[in-house]
Structures are given as C-alpha cells and as structure tokens.
Coordinates of C-alpha atoms and ligand atoms in Angstrom, one line a residue:
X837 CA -3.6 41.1 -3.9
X838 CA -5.4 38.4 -6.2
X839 CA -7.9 36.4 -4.4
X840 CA -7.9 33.3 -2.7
X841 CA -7.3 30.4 -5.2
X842 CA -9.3 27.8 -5.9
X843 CA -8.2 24.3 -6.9
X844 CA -10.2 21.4 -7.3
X845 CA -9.2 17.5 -7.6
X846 CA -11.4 15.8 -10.1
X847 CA -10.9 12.2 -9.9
X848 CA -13.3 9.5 -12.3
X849 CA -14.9 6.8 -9.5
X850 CA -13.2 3.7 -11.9
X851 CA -10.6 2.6 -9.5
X852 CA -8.8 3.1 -6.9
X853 CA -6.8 6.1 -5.6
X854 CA -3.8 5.7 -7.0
X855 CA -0.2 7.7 -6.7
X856 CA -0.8 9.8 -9.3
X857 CA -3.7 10.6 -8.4
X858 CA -2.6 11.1 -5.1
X859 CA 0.1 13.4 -5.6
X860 CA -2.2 15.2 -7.7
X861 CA -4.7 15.8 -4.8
X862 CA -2.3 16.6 -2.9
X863 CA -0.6 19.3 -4.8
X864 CA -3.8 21.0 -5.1
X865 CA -4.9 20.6 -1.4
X866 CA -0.7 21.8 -0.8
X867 CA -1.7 25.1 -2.7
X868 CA -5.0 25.6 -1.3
X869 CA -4.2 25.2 2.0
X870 CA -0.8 27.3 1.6
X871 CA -2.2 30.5 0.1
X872 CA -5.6 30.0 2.1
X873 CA -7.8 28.8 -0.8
X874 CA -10.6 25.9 -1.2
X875 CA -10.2 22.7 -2.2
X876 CA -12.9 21.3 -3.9
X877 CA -13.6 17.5 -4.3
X878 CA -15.5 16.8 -7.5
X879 CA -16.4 13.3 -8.8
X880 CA -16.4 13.1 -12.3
X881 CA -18.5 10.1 -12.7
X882 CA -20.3 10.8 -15.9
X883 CA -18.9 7.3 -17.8
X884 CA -22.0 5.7 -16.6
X885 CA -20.0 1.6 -17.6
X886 CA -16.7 2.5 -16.1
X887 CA -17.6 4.3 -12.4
X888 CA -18.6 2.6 -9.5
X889 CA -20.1 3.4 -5.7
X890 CA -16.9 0.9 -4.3
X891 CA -14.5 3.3 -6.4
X892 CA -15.7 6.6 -5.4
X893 CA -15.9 5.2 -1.5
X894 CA -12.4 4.0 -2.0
X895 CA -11.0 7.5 -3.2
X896 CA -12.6 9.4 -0.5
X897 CA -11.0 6.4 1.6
X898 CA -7.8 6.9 0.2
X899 CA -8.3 11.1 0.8
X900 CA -9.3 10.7 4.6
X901 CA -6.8 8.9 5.6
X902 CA -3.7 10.7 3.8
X903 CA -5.6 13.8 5.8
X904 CA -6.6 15.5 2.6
X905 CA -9.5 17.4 3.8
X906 CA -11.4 19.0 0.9
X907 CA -13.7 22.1 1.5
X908 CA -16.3 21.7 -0.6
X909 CA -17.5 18.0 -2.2
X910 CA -20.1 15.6 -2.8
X911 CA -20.7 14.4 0.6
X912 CA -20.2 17.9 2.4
X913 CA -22.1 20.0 0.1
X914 CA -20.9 23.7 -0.7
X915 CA -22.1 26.8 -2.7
X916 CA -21.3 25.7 -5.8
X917 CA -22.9 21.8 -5.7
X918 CA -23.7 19.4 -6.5
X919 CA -20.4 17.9 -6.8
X920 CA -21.0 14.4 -8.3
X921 CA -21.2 15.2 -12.5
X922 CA -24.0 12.6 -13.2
X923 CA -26.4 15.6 -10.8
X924 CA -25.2 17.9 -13.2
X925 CA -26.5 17.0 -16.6
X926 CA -29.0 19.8 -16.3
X927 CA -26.6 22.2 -16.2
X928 CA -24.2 20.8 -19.4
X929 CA -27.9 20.5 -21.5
X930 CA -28.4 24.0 -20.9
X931 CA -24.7 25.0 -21.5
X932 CA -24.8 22.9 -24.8
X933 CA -27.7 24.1 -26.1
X934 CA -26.4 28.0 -25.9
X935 CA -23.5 26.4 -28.2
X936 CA -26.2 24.8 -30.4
X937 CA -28.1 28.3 -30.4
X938 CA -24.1 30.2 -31.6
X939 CA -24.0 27.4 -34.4
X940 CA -20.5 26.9 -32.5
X941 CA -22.0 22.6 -31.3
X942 CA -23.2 20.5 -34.3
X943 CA -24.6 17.2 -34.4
X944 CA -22.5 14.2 -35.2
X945 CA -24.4 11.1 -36.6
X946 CA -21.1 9.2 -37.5
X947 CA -21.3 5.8 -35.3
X948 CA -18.6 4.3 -34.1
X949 CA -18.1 2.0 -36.7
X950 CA -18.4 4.8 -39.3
X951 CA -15.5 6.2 -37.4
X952 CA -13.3 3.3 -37.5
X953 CA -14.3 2.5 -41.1
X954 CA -12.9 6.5 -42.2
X955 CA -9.5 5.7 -39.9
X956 CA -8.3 2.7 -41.7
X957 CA -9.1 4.2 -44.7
X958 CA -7.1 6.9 -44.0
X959 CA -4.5 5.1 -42.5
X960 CA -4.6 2.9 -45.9
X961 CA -3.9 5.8 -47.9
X962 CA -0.7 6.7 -46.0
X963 CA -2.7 10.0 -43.7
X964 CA -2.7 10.5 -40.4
X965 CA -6.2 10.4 -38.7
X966 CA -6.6 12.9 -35.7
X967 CA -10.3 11.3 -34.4
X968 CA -12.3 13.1 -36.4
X969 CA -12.2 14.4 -39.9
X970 CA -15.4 16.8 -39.9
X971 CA -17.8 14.6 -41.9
X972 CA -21.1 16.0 -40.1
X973 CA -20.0 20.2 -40.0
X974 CA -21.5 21.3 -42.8
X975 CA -24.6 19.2 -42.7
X976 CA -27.8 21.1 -43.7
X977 CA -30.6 21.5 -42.0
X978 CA -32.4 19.1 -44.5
X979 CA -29.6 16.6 -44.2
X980 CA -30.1 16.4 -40.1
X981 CA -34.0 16.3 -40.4
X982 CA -33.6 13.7 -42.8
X983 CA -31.2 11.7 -40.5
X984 CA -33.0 12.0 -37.7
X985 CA -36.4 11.4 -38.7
X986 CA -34.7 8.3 -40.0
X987 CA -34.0 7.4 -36.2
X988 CA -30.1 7.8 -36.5
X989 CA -28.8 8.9 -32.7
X990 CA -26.3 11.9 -33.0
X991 CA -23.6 12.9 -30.5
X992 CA -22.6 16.7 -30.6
X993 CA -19.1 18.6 -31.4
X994 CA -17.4 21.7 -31.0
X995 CA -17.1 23.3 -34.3
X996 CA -13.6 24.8 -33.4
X997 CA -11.4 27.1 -35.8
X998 CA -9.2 25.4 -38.4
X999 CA -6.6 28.7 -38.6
X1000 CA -4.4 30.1 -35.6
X1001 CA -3.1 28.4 -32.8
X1002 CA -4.3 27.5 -29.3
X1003 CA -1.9 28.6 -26.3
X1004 CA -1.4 29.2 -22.5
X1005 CA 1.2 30.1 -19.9
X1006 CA 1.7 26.6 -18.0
X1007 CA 2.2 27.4 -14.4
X1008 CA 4.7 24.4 -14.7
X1009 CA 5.7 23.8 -18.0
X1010 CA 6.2 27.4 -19.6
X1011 CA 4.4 28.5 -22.7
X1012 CA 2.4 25.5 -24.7
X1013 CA 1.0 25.8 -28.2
X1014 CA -1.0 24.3 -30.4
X1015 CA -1.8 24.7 -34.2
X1016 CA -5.8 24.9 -34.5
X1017 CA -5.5 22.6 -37.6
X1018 CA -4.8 19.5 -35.9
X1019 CA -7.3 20.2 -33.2
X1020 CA -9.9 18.3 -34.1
X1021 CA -14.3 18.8 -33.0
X1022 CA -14.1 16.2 -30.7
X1023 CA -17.6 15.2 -29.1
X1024 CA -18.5 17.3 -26.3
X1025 CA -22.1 15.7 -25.8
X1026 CA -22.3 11.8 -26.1
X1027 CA -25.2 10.3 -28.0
X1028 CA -26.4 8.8 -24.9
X1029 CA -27.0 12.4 -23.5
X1030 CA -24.2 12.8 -20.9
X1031 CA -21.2 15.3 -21.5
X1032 CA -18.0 13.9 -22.5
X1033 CA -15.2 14.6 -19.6
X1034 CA -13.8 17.6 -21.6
X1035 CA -17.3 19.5 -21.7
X1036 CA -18.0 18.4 -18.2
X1037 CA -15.1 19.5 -16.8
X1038 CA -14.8 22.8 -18.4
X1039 CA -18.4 23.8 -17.3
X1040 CA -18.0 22.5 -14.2
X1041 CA -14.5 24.4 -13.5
X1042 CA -15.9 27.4 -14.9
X1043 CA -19.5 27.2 -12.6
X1044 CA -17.1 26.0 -9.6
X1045 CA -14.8 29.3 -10.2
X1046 CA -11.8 27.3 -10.2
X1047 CA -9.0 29.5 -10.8
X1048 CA -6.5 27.2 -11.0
X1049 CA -6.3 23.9 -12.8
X1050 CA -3.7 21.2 -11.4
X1051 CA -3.6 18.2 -13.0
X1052 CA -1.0 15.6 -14.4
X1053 CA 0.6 16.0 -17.8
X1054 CA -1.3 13.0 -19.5
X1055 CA -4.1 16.2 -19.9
X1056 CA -1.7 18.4 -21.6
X1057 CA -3.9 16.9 -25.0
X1058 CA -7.0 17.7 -23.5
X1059 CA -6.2 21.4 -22.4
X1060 CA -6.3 23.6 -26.1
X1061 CA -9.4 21.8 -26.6
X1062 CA -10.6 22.9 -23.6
X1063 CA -9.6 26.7 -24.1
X1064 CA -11.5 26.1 -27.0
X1065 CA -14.6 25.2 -25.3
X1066 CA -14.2 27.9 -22.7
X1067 CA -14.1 30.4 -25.6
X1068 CA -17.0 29.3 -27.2
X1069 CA -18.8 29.9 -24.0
X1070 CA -17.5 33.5 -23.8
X1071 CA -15.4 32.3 -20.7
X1072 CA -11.9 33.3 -19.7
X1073 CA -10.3 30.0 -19.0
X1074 CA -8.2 29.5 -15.2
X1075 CA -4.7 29.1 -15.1
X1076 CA -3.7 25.0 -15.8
X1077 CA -0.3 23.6 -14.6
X1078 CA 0.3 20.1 -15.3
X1079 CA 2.8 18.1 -13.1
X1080 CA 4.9 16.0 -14.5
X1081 CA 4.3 12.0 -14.8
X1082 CA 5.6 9.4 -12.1
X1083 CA 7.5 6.7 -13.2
X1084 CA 8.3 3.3 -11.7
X1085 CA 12.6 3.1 -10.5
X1086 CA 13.1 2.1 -13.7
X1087 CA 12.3 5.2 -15.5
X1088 CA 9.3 3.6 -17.0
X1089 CA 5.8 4.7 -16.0
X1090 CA 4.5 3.7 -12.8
X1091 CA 2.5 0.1 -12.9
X1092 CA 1.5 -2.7 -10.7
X1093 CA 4.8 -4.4 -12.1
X1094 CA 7.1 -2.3 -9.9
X1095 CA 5.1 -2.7 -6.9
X1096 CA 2.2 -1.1 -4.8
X1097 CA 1.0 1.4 -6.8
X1098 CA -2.5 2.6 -4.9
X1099 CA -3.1 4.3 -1.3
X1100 CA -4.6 1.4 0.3
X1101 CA -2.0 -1.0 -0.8
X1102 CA 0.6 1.5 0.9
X1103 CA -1.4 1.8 4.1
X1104 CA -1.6 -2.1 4.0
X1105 CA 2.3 -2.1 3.9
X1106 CA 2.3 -0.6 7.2
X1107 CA 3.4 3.2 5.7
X1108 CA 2.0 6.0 8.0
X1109 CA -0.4 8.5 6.1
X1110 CA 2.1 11.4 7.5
X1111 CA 5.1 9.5 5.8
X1112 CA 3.1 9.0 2.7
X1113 CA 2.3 12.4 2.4
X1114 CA 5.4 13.3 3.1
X1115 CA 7.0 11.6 0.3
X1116 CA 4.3 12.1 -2.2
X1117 CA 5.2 15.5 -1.3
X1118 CA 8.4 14.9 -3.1
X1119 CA 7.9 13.9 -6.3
X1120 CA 8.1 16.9 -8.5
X1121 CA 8.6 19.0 -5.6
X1122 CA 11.5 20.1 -3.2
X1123 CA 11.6 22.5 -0.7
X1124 CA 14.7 23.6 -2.2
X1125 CA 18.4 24.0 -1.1
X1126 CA 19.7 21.5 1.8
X1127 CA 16.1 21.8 4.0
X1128 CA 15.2 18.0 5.4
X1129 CA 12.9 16.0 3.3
X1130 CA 11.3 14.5 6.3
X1131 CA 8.3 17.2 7.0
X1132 CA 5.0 16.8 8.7
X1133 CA 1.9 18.2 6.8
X1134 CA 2.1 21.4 8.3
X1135 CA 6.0 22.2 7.5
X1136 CA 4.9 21.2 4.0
X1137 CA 2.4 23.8 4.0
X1138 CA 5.0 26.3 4.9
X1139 CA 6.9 25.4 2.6
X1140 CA 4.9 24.5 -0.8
X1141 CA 5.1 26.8 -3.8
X1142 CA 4.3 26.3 -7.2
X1143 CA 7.0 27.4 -8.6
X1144 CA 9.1 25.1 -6.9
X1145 CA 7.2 21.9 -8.7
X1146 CA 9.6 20.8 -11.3
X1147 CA 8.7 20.0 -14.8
X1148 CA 10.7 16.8 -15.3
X1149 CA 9.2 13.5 -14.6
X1150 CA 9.8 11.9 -10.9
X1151 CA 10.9 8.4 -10.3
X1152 CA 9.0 6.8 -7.4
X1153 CA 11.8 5.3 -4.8
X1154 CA 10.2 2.4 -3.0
X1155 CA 13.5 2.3 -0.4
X1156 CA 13.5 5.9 -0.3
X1157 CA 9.7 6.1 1.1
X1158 CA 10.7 3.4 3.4
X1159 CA 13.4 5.2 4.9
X1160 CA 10.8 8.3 5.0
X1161 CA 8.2 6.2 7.0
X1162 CA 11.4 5.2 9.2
X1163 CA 12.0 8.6 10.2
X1164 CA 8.2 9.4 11.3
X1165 CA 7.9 6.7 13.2
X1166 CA 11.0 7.3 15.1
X1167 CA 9.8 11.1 15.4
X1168 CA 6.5 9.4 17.3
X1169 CA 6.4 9.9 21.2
X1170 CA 5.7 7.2 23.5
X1171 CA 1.8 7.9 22.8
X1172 CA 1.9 7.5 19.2
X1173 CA 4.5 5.0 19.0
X1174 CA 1.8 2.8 21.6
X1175 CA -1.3 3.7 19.3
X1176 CA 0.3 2.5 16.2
X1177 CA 1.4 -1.0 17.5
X1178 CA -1.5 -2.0 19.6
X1179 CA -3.9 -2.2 16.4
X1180 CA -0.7 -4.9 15.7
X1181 CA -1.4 -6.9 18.6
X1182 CA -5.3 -6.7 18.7
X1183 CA -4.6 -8.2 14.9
X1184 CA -2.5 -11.7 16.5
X1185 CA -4.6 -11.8 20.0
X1186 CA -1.3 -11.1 21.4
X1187 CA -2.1 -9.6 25.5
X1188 CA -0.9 -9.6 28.7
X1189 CA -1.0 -12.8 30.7
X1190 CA -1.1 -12.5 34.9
X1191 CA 1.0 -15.3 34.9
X1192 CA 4.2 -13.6 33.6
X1193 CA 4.5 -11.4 36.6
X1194 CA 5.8 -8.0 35.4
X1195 CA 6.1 -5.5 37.7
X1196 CA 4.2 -2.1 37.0
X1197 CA 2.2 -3.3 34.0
X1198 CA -1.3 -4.5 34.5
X1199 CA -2.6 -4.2 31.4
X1200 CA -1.8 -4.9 27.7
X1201 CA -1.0 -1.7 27.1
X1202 CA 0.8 -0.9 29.5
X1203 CA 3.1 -3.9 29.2
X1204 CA 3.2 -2.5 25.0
X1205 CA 4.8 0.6 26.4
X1206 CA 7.7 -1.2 28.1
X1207 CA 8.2 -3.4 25.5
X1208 CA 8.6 -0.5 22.5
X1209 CA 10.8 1.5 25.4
X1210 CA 13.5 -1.4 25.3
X1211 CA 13.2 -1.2 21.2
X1212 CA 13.7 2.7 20.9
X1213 CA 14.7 4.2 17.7
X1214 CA 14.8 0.1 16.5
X1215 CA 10.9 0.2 16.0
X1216 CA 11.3 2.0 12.9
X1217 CA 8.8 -0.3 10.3
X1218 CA 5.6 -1.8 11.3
X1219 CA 6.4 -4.8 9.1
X1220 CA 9.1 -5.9 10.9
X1221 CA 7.9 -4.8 14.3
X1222 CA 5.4 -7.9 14.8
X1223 CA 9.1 -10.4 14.6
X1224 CA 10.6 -7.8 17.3
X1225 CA 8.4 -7.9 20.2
X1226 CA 6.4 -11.6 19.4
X1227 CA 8.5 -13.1 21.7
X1228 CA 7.1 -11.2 24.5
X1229 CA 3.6 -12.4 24.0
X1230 CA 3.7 -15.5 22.6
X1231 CA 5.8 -18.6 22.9
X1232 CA 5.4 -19.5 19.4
X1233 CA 7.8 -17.0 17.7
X1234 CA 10.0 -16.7 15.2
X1235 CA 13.0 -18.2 15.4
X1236 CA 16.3 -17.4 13.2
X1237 CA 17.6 -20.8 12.5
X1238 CA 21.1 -20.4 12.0
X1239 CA 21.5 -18.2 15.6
X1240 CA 19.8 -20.9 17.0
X1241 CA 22.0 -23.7 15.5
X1242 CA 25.1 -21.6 16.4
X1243 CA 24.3 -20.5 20.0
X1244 CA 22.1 -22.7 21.2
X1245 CA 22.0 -26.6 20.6
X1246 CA 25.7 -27.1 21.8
X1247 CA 26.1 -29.0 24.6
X1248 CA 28.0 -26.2 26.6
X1249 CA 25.2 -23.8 25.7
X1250 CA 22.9 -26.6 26.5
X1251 CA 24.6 -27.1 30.6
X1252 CA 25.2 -23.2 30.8
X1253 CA 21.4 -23.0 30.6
X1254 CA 20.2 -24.8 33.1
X1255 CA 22.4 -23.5 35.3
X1256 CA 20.9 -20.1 34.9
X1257 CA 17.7 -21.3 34.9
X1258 CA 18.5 -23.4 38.1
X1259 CA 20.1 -20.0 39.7
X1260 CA 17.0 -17.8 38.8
X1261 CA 14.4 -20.0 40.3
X1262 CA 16.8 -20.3 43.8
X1263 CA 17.9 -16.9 43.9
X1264 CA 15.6 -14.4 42.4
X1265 CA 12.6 -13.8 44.0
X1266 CA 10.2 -11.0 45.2
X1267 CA 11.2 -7.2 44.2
X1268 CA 14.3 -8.6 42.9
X1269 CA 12.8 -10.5 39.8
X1270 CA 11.7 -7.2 38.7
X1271 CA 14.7 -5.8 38.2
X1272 CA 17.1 -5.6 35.4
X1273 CA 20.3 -5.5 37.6
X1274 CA 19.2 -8.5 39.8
X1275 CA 19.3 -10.6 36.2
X1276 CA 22.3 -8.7 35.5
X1277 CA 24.2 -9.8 38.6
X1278 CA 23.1 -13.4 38.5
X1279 CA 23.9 -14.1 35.1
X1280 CA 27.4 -12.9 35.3
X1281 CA 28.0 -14.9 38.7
X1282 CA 26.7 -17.7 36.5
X1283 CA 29.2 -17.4 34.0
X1284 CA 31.8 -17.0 36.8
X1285 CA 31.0 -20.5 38.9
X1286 CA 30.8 -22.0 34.9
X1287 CA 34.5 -20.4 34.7
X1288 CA 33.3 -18.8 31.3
X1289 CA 32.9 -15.6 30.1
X1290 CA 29.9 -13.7 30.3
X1291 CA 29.4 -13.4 26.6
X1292 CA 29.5 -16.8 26.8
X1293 CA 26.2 -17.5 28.6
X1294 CA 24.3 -14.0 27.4
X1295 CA 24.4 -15.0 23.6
X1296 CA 22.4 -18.4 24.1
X1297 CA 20.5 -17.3 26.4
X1298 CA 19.5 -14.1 24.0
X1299 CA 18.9 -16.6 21.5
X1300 CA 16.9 -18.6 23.5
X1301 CA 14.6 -16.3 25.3
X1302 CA 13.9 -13.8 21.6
X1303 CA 15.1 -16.3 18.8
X1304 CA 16.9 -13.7 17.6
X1305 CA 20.9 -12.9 18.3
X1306 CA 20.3 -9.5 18.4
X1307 CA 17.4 -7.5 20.6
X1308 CA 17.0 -5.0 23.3
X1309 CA 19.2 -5.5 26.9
X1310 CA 18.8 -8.7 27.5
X1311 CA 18.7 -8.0 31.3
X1312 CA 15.6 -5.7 30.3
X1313 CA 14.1 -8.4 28.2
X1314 CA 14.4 -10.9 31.1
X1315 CA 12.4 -8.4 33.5
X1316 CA 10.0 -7.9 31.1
X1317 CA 9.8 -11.6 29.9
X1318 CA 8.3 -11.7 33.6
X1319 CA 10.7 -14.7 35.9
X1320 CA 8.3 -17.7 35.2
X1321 CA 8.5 -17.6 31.9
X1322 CA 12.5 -16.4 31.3
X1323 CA 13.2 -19.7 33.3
X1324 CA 10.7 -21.8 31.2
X1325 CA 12.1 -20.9 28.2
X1326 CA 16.0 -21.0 29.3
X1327 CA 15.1 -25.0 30.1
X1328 CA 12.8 -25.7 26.6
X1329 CA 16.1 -24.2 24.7
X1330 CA 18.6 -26.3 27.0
X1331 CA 16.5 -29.6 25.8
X1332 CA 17.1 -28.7 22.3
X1333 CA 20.9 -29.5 22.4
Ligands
LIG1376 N1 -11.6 13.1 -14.2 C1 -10.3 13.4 -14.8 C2 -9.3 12.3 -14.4 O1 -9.6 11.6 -13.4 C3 -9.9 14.7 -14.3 C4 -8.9 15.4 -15.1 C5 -8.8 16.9 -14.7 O2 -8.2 17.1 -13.6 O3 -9.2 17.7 -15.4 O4 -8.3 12.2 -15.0

C-alpha cells in the first residue's frame, strides 16, 4: 500500500480566492481527505509588491467558509513549517547555494532592460526569444569579479541541459514532454534576494514531502522546469496533475465579464458554501454514470477519484449552480432552513410585533418558522426569499404592479373588500382568528352573500394582503398575517380603487 498522500494548495496572497483557485483547493483537499492524506495550506507570498495581509486573510476567508479545512498551514503550524514563503528564505539561500557549490546556479547580471533590449533584437531579426538566451553561463570567474566589484546586482539561474527532453506521467493529462532546448535557465533567485516562485515552490514541495502536485494547467510551462530544478537538487520530483482550465458560458476563459468570479462574491449572492462546493465539485469532475450531481461534502468524499477528473476544459454554468444551491436549500430541515433566513431579517430590522396577534409564536423566530412552513420547497434562493415573506413583517413591501392593477383597483374588487374586512372584524374573534379554516369559512360565505365566486374575492384579496398574485394558502397567510393587520390591509387596498 503506498502511503498516505500529501497535497498541498499554494495560493499567492495578490487577490482574492477566486474559482479557479477554488476548485483547485478543493480538488486537493477532495483527494486528501478521500484517501486519508494532509492537506497542507502554504502561502506563497514571496512577490514582496504584489501580496498583501487583506489577500491572504481573504483566501483563508474564502477556505473556512467553503469548509476547506487544511491540516497543516501558516496559522495552525505543523511539522514541516513555517508555511508562509517570505519565513523561508533561509532555507532557499541554503538550497541555492548547494546549486552554486555543483556549478549547476550561475549568476545573471543581465537587467531588465538588457533583457528587453536582446528580445527586440531578436524579434527584429525574425527569431523567436524564449526569456533568456544564456548571455551570463559561461562567465569567468574574472568576468563576475569584475562585474560585481563594479556594483552590478546579479540574479541567479539554473544552468539546465540543452540536449534530451524533459517528461512526466500527468495524473490528468497522460504523458507530457518537453525538448530541453527550448527550456530556457530561467531565474530561480531574484536579484533582490528572494526565490522566484519556481525555486520556492520546488524546495518547498520537496521539504513539505508533497507527493502529489495538483494544480491548474496554466502551470503545465512551469513543470519541466521544475523537474529540472528537482534534479539538480538530487530530488525525485512528486507526481503533478494539472486540471483543466474554467471557462466563462461562452467557452472563453472565466473573467469578471461573465459574472462573479471570486468566493465572496458567490457567498454575497446568497449561494450556500455546501452548494458551492458542490458544484465546484463538478467542473472537471463527475462521479460518473447517472449518480446525482447534488452531493453534500461528505458523498463527494466517497465518491472523488482522480482518475475521474477529466482533462478537457469546464464551462462554468451560472444557472446550473443556481439550480444546485436550489436543491440544498430545499434538502435543509426546518432548523437550517430558520438559521439561514434569520441572518435575512436581522439585515432589514424585520421582527415580530405583539400587536399582530399570532397564535403560538412569541418570538421572531418562532413566527420565521411559520412563515418558511407555509413557503415549503418555494424557499429555494435567498435572493428572492426577502420579496416572499416581506409582507409578513413589514407593510412596506413589494408590490407587483400589474397584479395589483388587475385584481385590485376595480371597483368590484374594491366593495368585495370591505365586505371581508367588515365580516372579519364582526365575526372572527378569540381562538377562531387563529385558525386557517375560520378565514377559510368566512371568506367563502363572503363571496356567497356578494353572489360571486370565491375566486372572485380570494385573488384581490391575495393581492392585497402579499402584493403578489401568487403565495402560500392564503387562509394560512391570513392567520399568520395576525387579524389586526389582515383587516387593515384588506381596507388600505379597497381605498386604492
Ligand atoms: N502560487 C502559485 C499560484 O498561485 C502556486 C502554483 C502551484 O500550485 O504550484 O499560482
């Protein structure tokens, strides 16, 4: 049996967490959690102008509350620590200079402009120009005294071979190769002193005894050069699968132009961390054959293999993640369904008033539980949620227009109304205002004196006590609208006509 695995998610603190990176957390946390393994946070901050504190805190944000718990990280420690790069520069001096020792690092004294100067002129006279053209390799030992006892700063390189090729076994995407002679010695130590990402990240995986490498496909470049850098260490490198990139519903890649495209935007769209997961899950993954898409965490688990992650890119389906988050929240029991609308409420100072009289429910909760027991399975977004139930706490709420136009300011609608709302202050009272029959029965006797149908008096007087032409039992809605109020609002609507 081969040991437990160990994956790690790397992210740079320069921005939010963001779907791709996500998905990529979560793959590895999948497979770590599925075979057993770690899961190892490590922040990869060493690009001292482009990472900030808000960043990381907004990653590790993001992480929490999609309920990717990592094993190991910065602010949890671990055996292999620290786990924040820019506490590791000891370690990638010491690593470099047993590549300076080999002769296998070099310094580099080209600037940048030097650089840029060498690729137009390249470009000029019709090459191609990889990043590097080996200009500093076969310095002498005079040369680089000369050059730095002129004060010229130097970065260092990987001298890497110019004949063979590079190759692995892509857990994902099957054997990759690359000829050694377009692999250029990219900088592996920055003239400022800090590790570039590639040296960083290959110490670090190696120290950290990572033994599997998951990361998106935009690294595929990165990873011969890499090997490289293991074998010049003397290190045999993990395994690397890169997943395959996400694109927006139009096939191109993912941006802000095809909507929401970090965590905290998602969670501010009302979409549960379960369903999120959930349909991260997806993309690039199935669980195969005709098994249900809509999984909590721990089916996923069950379920997650590596060999089921598919090396084709995945479109991101806004609808279809709606419909996801549908499904979770109608899976939610009374509880759950309570605890995520009440954070709703607390938001618009909606609460129970004494005054409305509702049987059984003293408090705002309470009263919440009713209310979402008359929506059922209809709660099913918590952006439209807030337009469902308003009406119950407050008597400014939204009101469709054209239902209101149509049902409620005609003059028969307008008579039809106050006699209901006459009839319910003479005849309900006591125990029988608190029940849905008792609004039933009067409402249809109503209609009956009025010589109408009951349809007749039910759709204004739906319209008039939700705004909406369509809601829960309107008898329901009438006991739980509390009498004082159901009779208030039946005589406002009748003045509009
Ligand atoms: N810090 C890198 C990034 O955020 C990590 C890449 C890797 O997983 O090796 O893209």
């Amino acid at each position: 049996m081969s040991p437990a695995p160990r994956v790690r998610f790397a992210p740079s603190p320069t921005g939010h967490l963001h779907v791709g990176g996500a998905r990529t957390a979560l793959f590895n946390w999948l497979y770590a959690r599925s075979q057993q393994g770690a899961f190892v946070l490590r922040i990869e901050d060493t690009d001292q102008e482009r990472s900030t504190e808000e960043s990381y805190a907004a990653i590790l944000a993001g992480m929490r509350w999609l309920g990717l718990d990592w094993d190991e990280g910065p602010d949890r420690g671990g055996d292999f620590g620290p786990y924040l790069q820019s506490l590791r520069l000891d370690t990638y001096g010491e690593h470099l200079q047993q590549l300076a020792a080999d002769g296998q690092a070099y310094k580099c004294f080209c600037s940048a402009e030097d650089l840029e100067g060498r690729a137009a002129e390249a470009k000029a006279a019709g090459g191609v120009w990889e990043g590097y053209d080996g200009k500093c390799r076969g310095l002498t030992g005079e040369e680089v005294t000369a050059l730095e006892a002129a004060g010229k700063p130097h970065a260092w390189r990987l001298r890497t071979p110019d004949e063979g090729s590079t190759f692995w076994y892509d857990i994902i995407l099957d054997k990759l190769e690359f000829q050694n002679e377009v692999l250029v010695d990219r900088v592996i130590v920055k003239a400022d002193g800090f590790p570039t990402y590639q040296f960083a990240c290959v110490v670090d995986d190696h120290l950290m005894e990572i033994s599997h490498v998951l990361r998106g496909d935009d690294h595929v470049s990165n990873t011969p050069f890499q090997i490289l850098i293991y074998q010049a260490l003397g290190w045999k490198p993990p395994k690397f699968g890169h997943m395959p990139m996400i694109l927006g519903p139009d096939k191109k890649r993912l941006s802000k132009r095809h909507g929401a495209t970090s965590v905290q935007e998602f969670q501010g769209q009302g979409i549960l961390p379960a369903a999120m997961l959930n349909y991260l899950s997806l993309l690039g993954w199935s669980p195969g054959g005709n098994a249900k898409e809509v999984m909590s965490a721990q089916e996923i688990i069950g379920k997650f293999s590596l060999k089921k992650v598919g090396s084709s890119a995945a479109a991101f389906d806004y609808d279809k993640l709606n419909h996801i988050n549908s499904e979770h929240i109608k899976a939610l029991d009374a509880a759950g369904r309570l605890a995520l609308a009440m954070p709703l409420l607390e938001e618009r100072g909606w609460r129970l008033d004494p005054a409305w009289l509702v049987h059984g429910a003293d408090t705002t909760e309470a009263y919440l539980g009713r209310v979402l027991a008359t929506l059922g399975n209809r709660f099913s977004s918590l952006v439209t949620l807030p337009e469902q139930i308003g009406f119950f706490f407050s008597d400014d709420f939204f009101v469709d227009q054209e239902a209101w136009a149509e049902h409620v300011s005609t003059s028969e609608a307008s008579t039809l109304l106050t006699i209901l709302a006459d009839a319910l202050e003479k005849g309900l009272a006591g125990d029988q205002a608190h029940a849905a029959g008792a609004f039933d029965d009067l409402v249809r006797e109503c209609a009956e004196q009025a010589g109408v149908k009951a349809g007749r008096l039910i759709h204004p007087a739906r319209v008039a006590l939700t705004g909406q032409s369509r809601s829960a039992g309107i008898f329901e809605v009438m006991e739980l609208m509390g009498l004082p109020r159901t009779i208030e609002r039946l005589r406002r609507a009748a003045a509009t006509a």
